Coordinates of C-alpha atoms in Angstrom, one line a residue:
Chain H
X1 CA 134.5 3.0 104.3
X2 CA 136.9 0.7 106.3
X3 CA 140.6 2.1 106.0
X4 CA 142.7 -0.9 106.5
X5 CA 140.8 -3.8 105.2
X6 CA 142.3 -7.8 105.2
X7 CA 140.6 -11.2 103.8
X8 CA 140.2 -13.5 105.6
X9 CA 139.3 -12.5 109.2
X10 CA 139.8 -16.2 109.9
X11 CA 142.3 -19.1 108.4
X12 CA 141.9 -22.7 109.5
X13 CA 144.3 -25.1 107.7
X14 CA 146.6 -27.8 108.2
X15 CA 150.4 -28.1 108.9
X16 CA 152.4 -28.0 105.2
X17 CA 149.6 -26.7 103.1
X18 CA 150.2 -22.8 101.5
X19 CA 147.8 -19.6 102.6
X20 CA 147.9 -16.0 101.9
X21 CA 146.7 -12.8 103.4
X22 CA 145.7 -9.8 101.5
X23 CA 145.2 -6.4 102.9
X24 CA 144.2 -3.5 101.5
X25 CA 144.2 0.2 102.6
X26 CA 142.1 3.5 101.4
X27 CA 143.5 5.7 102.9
X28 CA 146.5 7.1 100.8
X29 CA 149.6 5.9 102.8
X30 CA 152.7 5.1 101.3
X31 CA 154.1 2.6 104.2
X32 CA 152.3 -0.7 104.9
X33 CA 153.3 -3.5 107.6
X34 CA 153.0 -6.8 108.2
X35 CA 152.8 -7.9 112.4
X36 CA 152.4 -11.1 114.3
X37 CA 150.6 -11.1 117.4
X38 CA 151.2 -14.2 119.5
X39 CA 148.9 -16.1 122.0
X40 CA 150.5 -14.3 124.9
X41 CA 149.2 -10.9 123.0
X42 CA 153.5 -10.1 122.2
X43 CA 152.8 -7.7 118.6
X44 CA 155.8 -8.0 116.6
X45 CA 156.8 -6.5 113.2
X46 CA 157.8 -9.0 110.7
X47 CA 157.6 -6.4 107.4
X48 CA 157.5 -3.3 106.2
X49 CA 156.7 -1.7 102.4
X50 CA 157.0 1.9 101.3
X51 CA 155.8 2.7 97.8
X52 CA 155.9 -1.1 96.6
X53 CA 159.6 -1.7 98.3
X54 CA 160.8 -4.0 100.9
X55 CA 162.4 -1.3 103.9
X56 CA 161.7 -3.7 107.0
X57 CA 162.8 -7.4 107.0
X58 CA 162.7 -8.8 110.4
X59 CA 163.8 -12.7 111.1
X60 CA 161.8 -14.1 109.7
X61 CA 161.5 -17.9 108.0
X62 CA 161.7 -17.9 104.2
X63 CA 158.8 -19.3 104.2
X64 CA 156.6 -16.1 104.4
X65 CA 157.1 -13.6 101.7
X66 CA 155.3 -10.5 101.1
X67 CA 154.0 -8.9 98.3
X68 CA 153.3 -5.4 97.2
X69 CA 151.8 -4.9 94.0
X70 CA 150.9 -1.1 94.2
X71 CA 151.4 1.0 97.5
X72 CA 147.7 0.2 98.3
X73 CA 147.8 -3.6 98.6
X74 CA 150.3 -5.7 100.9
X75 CA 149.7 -9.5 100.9
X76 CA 151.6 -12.2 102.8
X77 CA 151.9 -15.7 101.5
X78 CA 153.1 -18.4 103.7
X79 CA 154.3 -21.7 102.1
X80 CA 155.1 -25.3 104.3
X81 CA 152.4 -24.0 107.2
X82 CA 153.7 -24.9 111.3
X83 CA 151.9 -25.7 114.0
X84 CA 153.6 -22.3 115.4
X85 CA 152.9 -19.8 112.6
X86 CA 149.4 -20.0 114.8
X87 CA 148.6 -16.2 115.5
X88 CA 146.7 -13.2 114.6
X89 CA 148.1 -11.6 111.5
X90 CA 147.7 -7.8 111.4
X91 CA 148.3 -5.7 108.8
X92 CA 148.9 -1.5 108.9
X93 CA 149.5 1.4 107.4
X94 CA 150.9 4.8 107.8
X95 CA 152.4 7.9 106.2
X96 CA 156.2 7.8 106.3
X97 CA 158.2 11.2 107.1
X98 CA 161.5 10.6 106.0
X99 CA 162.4 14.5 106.6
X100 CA 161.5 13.9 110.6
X101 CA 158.2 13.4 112.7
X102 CA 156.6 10.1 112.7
X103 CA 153.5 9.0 111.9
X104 CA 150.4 7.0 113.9
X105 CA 149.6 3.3 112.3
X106 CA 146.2 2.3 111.4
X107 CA 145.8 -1.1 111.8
X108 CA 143.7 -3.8 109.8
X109 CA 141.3 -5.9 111.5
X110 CA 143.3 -9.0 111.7
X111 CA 143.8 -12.2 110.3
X112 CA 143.3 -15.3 112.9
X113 CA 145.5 -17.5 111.6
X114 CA 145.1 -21.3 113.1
X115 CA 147.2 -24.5 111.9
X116 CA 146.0 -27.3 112.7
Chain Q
X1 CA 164.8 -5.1 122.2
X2 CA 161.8 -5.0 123.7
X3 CA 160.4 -2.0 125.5
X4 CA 159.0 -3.0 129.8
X5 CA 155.4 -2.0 130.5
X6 CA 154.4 -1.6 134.1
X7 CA 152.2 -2.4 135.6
X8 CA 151.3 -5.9 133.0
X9 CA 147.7 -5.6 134.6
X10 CA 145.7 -3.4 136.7
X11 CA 142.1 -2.5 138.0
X12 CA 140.3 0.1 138.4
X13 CA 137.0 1.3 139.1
X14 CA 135.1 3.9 136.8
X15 CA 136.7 7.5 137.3
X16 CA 140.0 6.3 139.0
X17 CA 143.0 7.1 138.1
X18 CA 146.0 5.0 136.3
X19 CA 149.7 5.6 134.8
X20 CA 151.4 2.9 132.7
X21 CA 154.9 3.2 132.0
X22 CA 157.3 2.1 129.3
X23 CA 161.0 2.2 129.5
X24 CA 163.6 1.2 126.7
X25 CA 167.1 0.3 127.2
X26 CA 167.7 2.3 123.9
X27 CA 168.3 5.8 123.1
X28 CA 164.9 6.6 121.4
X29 CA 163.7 9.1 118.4
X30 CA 159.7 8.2 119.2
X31 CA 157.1 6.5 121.6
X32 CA 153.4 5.8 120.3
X33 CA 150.9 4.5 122.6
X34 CA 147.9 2.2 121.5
X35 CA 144.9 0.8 122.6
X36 CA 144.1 -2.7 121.9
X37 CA 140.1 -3.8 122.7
X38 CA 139.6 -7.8 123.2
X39 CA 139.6 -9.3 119.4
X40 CA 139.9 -6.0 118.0
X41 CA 142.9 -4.1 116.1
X42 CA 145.4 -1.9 118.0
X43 CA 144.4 1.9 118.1
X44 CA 146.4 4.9 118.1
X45 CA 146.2 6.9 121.0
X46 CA 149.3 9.2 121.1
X47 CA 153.1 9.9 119.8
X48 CA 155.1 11.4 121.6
X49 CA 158.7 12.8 119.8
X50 CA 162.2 13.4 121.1
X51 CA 162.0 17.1 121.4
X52 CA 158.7 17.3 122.8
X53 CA 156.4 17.6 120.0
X54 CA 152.9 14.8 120.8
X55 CA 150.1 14.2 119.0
X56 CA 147.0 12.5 119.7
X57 CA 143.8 12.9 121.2
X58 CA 142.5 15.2 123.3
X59 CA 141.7 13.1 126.2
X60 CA 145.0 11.5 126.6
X61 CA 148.0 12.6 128.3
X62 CA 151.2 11.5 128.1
X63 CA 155.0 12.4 129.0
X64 CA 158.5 11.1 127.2
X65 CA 161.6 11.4 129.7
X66 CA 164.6 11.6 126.9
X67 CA 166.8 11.6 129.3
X68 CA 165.6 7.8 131.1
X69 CA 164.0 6.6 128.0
X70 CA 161.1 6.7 129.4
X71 CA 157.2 7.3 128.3
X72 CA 154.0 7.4 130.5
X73 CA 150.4 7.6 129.8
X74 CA 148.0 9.3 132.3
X75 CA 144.4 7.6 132.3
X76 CA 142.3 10.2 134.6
X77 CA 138.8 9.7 135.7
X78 CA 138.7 6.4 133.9
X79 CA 135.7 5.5 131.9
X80 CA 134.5 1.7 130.9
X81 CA 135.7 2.2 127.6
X82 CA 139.4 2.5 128.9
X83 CA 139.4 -1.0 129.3
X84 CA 141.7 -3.0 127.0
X85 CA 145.3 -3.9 126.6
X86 CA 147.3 -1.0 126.3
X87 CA 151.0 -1.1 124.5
X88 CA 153.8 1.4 123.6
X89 CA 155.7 0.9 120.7
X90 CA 159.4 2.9 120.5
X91 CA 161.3 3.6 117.3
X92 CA 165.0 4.3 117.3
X93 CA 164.7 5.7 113.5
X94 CA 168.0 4.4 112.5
X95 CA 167.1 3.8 109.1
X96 CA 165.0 6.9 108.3
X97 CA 161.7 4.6 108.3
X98 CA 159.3 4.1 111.2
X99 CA 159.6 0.6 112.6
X100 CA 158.2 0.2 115.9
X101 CA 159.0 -2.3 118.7
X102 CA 155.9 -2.9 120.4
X103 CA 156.3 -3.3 124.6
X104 CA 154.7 -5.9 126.9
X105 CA 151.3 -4.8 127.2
X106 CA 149.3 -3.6 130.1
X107 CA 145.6 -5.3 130.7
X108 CA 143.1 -2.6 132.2
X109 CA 139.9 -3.0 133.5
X110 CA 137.5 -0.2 134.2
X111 CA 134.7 -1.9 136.7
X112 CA 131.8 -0.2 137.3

Protein backbone atom coordinates (compact mmCIF):
# COMPACT_ATOMS: atom_id res chain seq x y z
CA UNK A 1 0.00 0.00 0.00
CA UNK A 2 1.59 3.39 -1.00
CA UNK A 3 1.59 5.74 2.16
CA UNK A 4 1.54 9.17 0.71
CA UNK A 5 -0.14 8.90 -2.51
CA UNK A 6 -0.81 12.26 -5.12
CA UNK A 7 -2.80 12.42 -8.71
CA UNK A 8 -1.39 13.40 -11.07
CA UNK A 9 2.31 12.45 -11.22
CA UNK A 10 2.38 14.83 -14.15
CA UNK A 11 0.43 18.36 -15.14
CA UNK A 12 0.90 19.96 -18.49
CA UNK A 13 -1.27 23.13 -18.93
CA UNK A 14 -1.24 26.52 -20.12
CA UNK A 15 -0.57 29.94 -18.52
CA UNK A 16 -4.21 31.27 -16.80
CA UNK A 17 -6.03 28.04 -16.84
CA UNK A 18 -6.96 26.42 -13.02
CA UNK A 19 -5.33 22.79 -11.78
CA UNK A 20 -5.50 21.01 -8.63
CA UNK A 21 -3.44 18.40 -6.75
CA UNK A 22 -4.81 15.86 -4.54
CA UNK A 23 -2.83 13.84 -2.07
CA UNK A 24 -3.72 11.31 -0.01
CA UNK A 25 -2.04 9.52 2.93
CA UNK A 26 -2.75 5.95 4.86
CA UNK A 27 -0.86 6.12 7.19
CA UNK A 28 -2.68 7.74 10.26
CA UNK A 29 -0.92 11.18 10.54
CA UNK A 30 -2.43 14.10 11.74
CA UNK A 31 -0.05 16.85 9.89
CA UNK A 32 0.07 17.12 6.11
CA UNK A 33 2.35 19.57 3.90
CA UNK A 34 2.38 21.09 0.91
CA UNK A 35 6.27 21.84 -0.74
CA UNK A 36 7.65 23.34 -3.93
CA UNK A 37 10.70 22.02 -5.37
CA UNK A 38 12.25 24.31 -7.97
CA UNK A 39 14.38 23.61 -11.08
CA UNK A 40 17.50 24.26 -9.16
CA UNK A 41 16.23 21.27 -6.74
CA UNK A 42 15.58 24.40 -3.73
CA UNK A 43 12.45 22.26 -1.53
CA UNK A 44 10.44 24.85 0.10
CA UNK A 45 7.39 24.61 2.40
CA UNK A 46 4.50 26.52 1.19
CA UNK A 47 1.61 24.77 3.76
CA UNK A 48 1.01 22.96 6.49
CA UNK A 49 -2.52 21.18 7.97
CA UNK A 50 -2.97 19.43 11.24
CA UNK A 51 -6.32 17.70 11.80
CA UNK A 52 -8.10 19.70 8.85
CA UNK A 53 -6.56 23.31 10.04
CA UNK A 54 -4.31 25.69 8.32
CA UNK A 55 -0.98 25.97 11.03
CA UNK A 56 1.73 26.82 8.18
CA UNK A 57 1.10 29.64 5.68
CA UNK A 58 4.18 30.65 3.94
CA UNK A 59 4.29 33.56 1.15
CA UNK A 60 2.66 32.45 -0.87
CA UNK A 61 0.37 34.08 -3.98
CA UNK A 62 -3.42 33.95 -3.30
CA UNK A 63 -3.71 32.18 -6.02
CA UNK A 64 -2.92 28.67 -4.45
CA UNK A 65 -5.21 27.62 -1.75
CA UNK A 66 -5.27 24.36 0.01
CA UNK A 67 -7.80 22.21 1.13
CA UNK A 68 -8.31 19.74 3.80
CA UNK A 69 -11.34 17.91 3.90
CA UNK A 70 -10.47 15.16 6.61
CA UNK A 71 -6.89 14.82 8.16
CA UNK A 72 -6.28 12.19 5.45
CA UNK A 73 -6.61 14.23 2.27
CA UNK A 74 -4.70 17.67 1.49
CA UNK A 75 -5.31 19.08 -2.06
CA UNK A 76 -3.90 22.24 -3.60
CA UNK A 77 -5.80 24.21 -6.18
CA UNK A 78 -4.01 26.76 -8.14
CA UNK A 79 -6.14 29.46 -10.09
CA UNK A 80 -4.63 32.09 -13.02
CA UNK A 81 -1.59 29.37 -13.78
CA UNK A 82 2.35 31.28 -14.44
CA UNK A 83 4.90 30.38 -16.43
CA UNK A 84 6.84 30.22 -12.83
CA UNK A 85 4.51 28.08 -10.76
CA UNK A 86 6.60 25.42 -13.04
CA UNK A 87 7.96 22.80 -10.39
CA UNK A 88 7.54 19.57 -8.72
CA UNK A 89 4.78 19.62 -6.19
CA UNK A 90 5.34 17.32 -3.19
CA UNK A 91 3.05 16.60 -0.78
CA UNK A 92 3.92 14.95 3.03
CA UNK A 93 2.87 13.81 6.06
CA UNK A 94 3.83 13.34 9.56
CA UNK A 95 2.85 12.83 13.22
CA UNK A 96 2.90 16.12 15.05
CA UNK A 97 4.31 16.17 18.87
CA UNK A 98 3.10 19.18 20.28
CA UNK A 99 4.41 18.03 23.90
CA UNK A 100 8.22 17.86 22.38
CA UNK A 101 10.21 15.49 19.87
CA UNK A 102 9.64 15.84 16.32
CA UNK A 103 8.66 13.72 13.86
CA UNK A 104 10.29 12.25 10.29
CA UNK A 105 8.01 13.37 7.01
CA UNK A 106 6.96 10.92 4.50
CA UNK A 107 6.82 12.35 1.41
CA UNK A 108 4.33 11.80 -1.67
CA UNK A 109 5.71 10.99 -4.98
CA UNK A 110 5.35 14.24 -6.59
CA UNK A 111 3.42 16.24 -8.82
CA UNK A 112 5.52 17.61 -12.00
CA UNK A 113 3.82 20.51 -12.51
CA UNK A 114 4.72 22.30 -16.15
CA UNK A 115 2.96 25.58 -17.56
CA UNK A 116 3.31 26.14 -20.64
CA UNK B 1 16.46 31.49 6.42
CA UNK B 2 17.98 28.96 4.74
CA UNK B 3 20.23 26.36 6.20
CA UNK B 4 24.28 26.03 4.00
CA UNK B 5 25.10 22.52 2.96
CA UNK B 6 28.80 21.78 2.24
CA UNK B 7 30.06 20.42 0.11
CA UNK B 8 26.97 21.19 -2.87
CA UNK B 9 28.52 18.17 -4.72
CA UNK B 10 30.94 15.49 -4.26
CA UNK B 11 32.39 12.06 -5.61
CA UNK B 12 33.16 9.23 -4.37
CA UNK B 13 34.11 5.86 -5.20
CA UNK B 14 32.25 2.71 -3.67
CA UNK B 15 33.28 2.29 0.12
CA UNK B 16 34.80 5.77 0.60
CA UNK B 17 34.06 7.92 2.95
CA UNK B 18 31.94 11.34 2.98
CA UNK B 19 30.62 14.13 5.67
CA UNK B 20 28.07 16.76 4.64
CA UNK B 21 27.53 19.54 6.77
CA UNK B 22 24.66 21.93 7.58
CA UNK B 23 24.91 25.07 9.46
CA UNK B 24 22.03 27.56 10.46
CA UNK B 25 22.34 31.08 11.44
CA UNK B 26 19.40 30.25 13.88
CA UNK B 27 19.21 28.87 17.25
CA UNK B 28 17.66 25.43 16.43
CA UNK B 29 15.09 22.84 18.28
CA UNK B 30 15.71 19.93 15.36
CA UNK B 31 17.77 18.81 12.23
CA UNK B 32 16.37 15.95 9.95
CA UNK B 33 18.47 14.63 7.18
CA UNK B 34 16.90 13.19 3.76
CA UNK B 35 17.73 11.53 0.91
CA UNK B 36 16.50 12.60 -2.35
CA UNK B 37 17.08 9.81 -5.49
CA UNK B 38 16.86 11.46 -9.21
CA UNK B 39 12.84 11.90 -9.84
CA UNK B 40 12.03 10.37 -6.72
CA UNK B 41 10.53 11.78 -3.29
CA UNK B 42 12.79 12.96 -0.42
CA UNK B 43 13.52 10.12 2.20
CA UNK B 44 13.99 10.24 5.74
CA UNK B 45 17.24 9.30 6.96
CA UNK B 46 17.74 10.79 10.50
CA UNK B 47 16.60 13.51 13.29
CA UNK B 48 18.62 14.64 15.33
CA UNK B 49 17.09 16.81 18.64
CA UNK B 50 18.50 19.61 20.72
CA UNK B 51 19.46 17.50 23.74
CA UNK B 52 20.81 14.73 21.97
CA UNK B 53 18.06 12.41 21.41
CA UNK B 54 18.41 10.89 17.06
CA UNK B 55 16.49 8.65 15.45
CA UNK B 56 16.89 7.00 12.28
CA UNK B 57 18.45 4.21 10.72
CA UNK B 58 20.89 2.00 11.66
CA UNK B 59 23.36 2.69 9.03
CA UNK B 60 23.52 6.36 9.41
CA UNK B 61 25.37 8.50 11.62
CA UNK B 62 25.06 11.81 12.36
CA UNK B 63 26.06 14.64 14.97
CA UNK B 64 24.08 18.08 16.04
CA UNK B 65 26.65 20.84 17.57
CA UNK B 66 23.94 23.04 19.64
CA UNK B 67 26.34 25.11 20.41
CA UNK B 68 27.42 26.21 16.40
CA UNK B 69 24.20 25.20 15.02
CA UNK B 70 25.60 22.74 13.35
CA UNK B 71 24.52 19.08 12.03
CA UNK B 72 26.70 16.49 10.08
CA UNK B 73 26.03 13.25 8.51
CA UNK B 74 28.79 10.56 8.21
CA UNK B 75 28.43 8.40 4.94
CA UNK B 76 31.12 5.39 5.73
CA UNK B 77 32.15 2.78 3.24
CA UNK B 78 29.81 4.27 0.72
CA UNK B 79 27.66 1.99 -1.24
CA UNK B 80 26.06 2.83 -4.97
CA UNK B 81 22.83 3.30 -3.48
CA UNK B 82 24.17 6.41 -1.51
CA UNK B 83 23.99 8.25 -4.47
CA UNK B 84 21.41 11.06 -4.57
CA UNK B 85 20.91 14.56 -3.36
CA UNK B 86 21.13 14.77 0.07
CA UNK B 87 19.31 17.76 2.23
CA UNK B 88 18.90 18.83 5.96
CA UNK B 89 15.98 20.44 6.95
CA UNK B 90 16.13 22.57 10.51
CA UNK B 91 13.07 23.56 12.63
CA UNK B 92 13.25 26.36 15.15
CA UNK B 93 9.71 25.07 16.74
CA UNK B 94 8.55 28.42 17.47
CA UNK B 95 5.04 27.70 17.02
CA UNK B 96 4.80 24.33 18.63
CA UNK B 97 4.35 22.63 14.93
CA UNK B 98 7.13 21.13 12.87
CA UNK B 99 7.94 23.30 9.92
CA UNK B 100 11.13 22.58 8.40
CA UNK B 101 13.43 24.79 6.30
CA UNK B 102 15.01 22.57 3.93
CA UNK B 103 19.10 23.51 3.15
CA UNK B 104 20.97 23.63 -0.28
CA UNK B 105 21.38 20.23 -1.15
CA UNK B 106 24.45 18.06 -1.55
CA UNK B 107 24.72 15.89 -4.98
CA UNK B 108 26.63 12.51 -4.25
CA UNK B 109 27.81 10.09 -6.49
CA UNK B 110 28.95 6.64 -5.42
CA UNK B 111 31.12 5.36 -8.75
CA UNK B 112 32.05 2.06 -8.91
Amino acid sequence: DTAVSQTPKYLVTQMGNDKSIKCEQNLGHDTMYWYKQDSKKFLKIMFSYNNKELIINETVPNRFSPKSPDKAHLNLHINSLELGDSAVYFCASSLEELAGGSHEQYFGPGTRLTVT
Amino acid sequence: QQPVQSPQAVILREGEDAVINCSSSKALYSVHWYRQKHGEAPVFLMILLKGGEQKGHDKISASFNEKKQQSSLYLTASQLSYSGTYFCGTERRNTGFQKLVFGTGTRLLVSP
